[in-house]
């Protein structure tokens, strides 16, 4: 069995749709580099498409009817969309799931210091990164500062053409003989990932005497940065304590290749699945089974915390949904979840000819060959995986055949080399059918990841087919 390249199967109309979808995806990827930004942007977009906050239904004790579109937001970092179908909820839901957090570098809570005339922000990286990939590249700062009075300062700096950017330094090649002897995992250490944010000292105060002036010179660059933070954001040094500032590659996502067949951009794990998931929800109408789309946080660090997939947010929201249908019982909720089908979407590593020995070619995903399904991932002897049921895969083959959706079945790398975790098993514990699904990515987890426009379009088509036919 070999999967074919899918580019030449599309009609002219489909190719137009493919390009339009990808143009909007590139804009989305450029604008949404944090989980909060994804939630804000998607809520704005889906409200325009008629989705309303589930809390308004709960407050007004309004019952749901077929065609209703609801959403629920959790701490501005995760989101659930619901489109009510004509069948009772107990017959099960068709669920799409993806995550909207990405590997990055977070600012510590006491970050600001000066060394040798340079002002730094100390950091702690988030998720799995090759640290050496993050040095000497322009970086932007995205996030919020939560003030004691309950207000939030929103920061997004480094994205506009005239914004300043930040960077992490690396040693020049001329002095690197010792550094280059180190293992790649130690070439750049975690504590060496500090961001340089300034080099100009604050001007000495004229009124003060000579003694005070020389005292001013200590940490004069840090003082200048603090003065600027005050001026731009009305922010004190203590406000870093309650800030979430994420350092990400600066700049927009781009078309890639002379043939413009690919997309290069930061954070495609897993926004390349989150984006077509939410778009598929907007593309379907008149569903029989209720459709749900979960966009979750904290996947890169184990889906923990209140906004990760392991929290009760999903279950609680489904309980609210069940009660909005009329009478609520715990048994009804359990039946509804157990009868559900899910595509748990996350990126898969695309076969890379340069590193061919890390893959087993027959069971690897290729760029441009369609949506990826993974019966299992896991490490060693499939450890920790959700192993999708053969019967469910058989059913999905029938579903995708109906709409001529091309998919490739793949594992993540060769046996005993690695493997990866996804959110699939967390939903599977409700007894529902879940399969790993997603889009193939080259340089996965690097500052700039690469995907195929055709795969993004085909995955979008696959999600629509699933919501309509599963
Ligand atoms: Mn992922
Ligand atoms: Mn990941």
GROMACS .gro file of C-alpha atoms in nm, residues 103-105 125-135 184-189 193 352 355 443-447:
model
   28
  103UNK     CA    1   0.645   2.507   2.262
  104UNK     CA    2   0.791   2.845   2.359
  105UNK     CA    3   0.999   3.031   2.615
  125UNK     CA    4   1.123   2.715   2.842
  126UNK     CA    5   0.781   2.550   2.794
  127UNK     CA    6   0.738   2.218   2.614
  128UNK     CA    7   0.994   2.019   2.420
  129UNK     CA    8   1.244   2.238   2.240
  130UNK     CA    9   1.591   2.196   2.094
  131UNK     CA   10   1.737   2.492   2.282
  132UNK     CA   11   2.004   2.564   2.024
  133UNK     CA   12   1.733   2.646   1.768
  134UNK     CA   13   1.612   2.949   1.962
  135UNK     CA   14   1.927   3.164   1.972
  184UNK     CA   15   2.381   1.915   2.118
  185UNK     CA   16   2.153   1.889   2.425
  186UNK     CA   17   2.408   2.095   2.623
  187UNK     CA   18   2.534   2.341   2.360
  188UNK     CA   19   2.278   2.590   2.487
  189UNK     CA   20   2.171   2.528   2.848
  193UNK     CA   21   1.806   3.114   2.721
  352UNK     CA   22   1.219   1.369   0.622
  355UNK     CA   23   1.681   1.187   0.841
  443UNK     CA   24   1.077   2.039   1.158
  444UNK     CA   25   0.810   1.975   1.417
  445UNK     CA   26   0.870   2.168   1.744
  446UNK     CA   27   1.125   2.399   1.578
  447UNK     CA   28   1.071   2.777   1.592
   0.00000   0.00000   0.00000
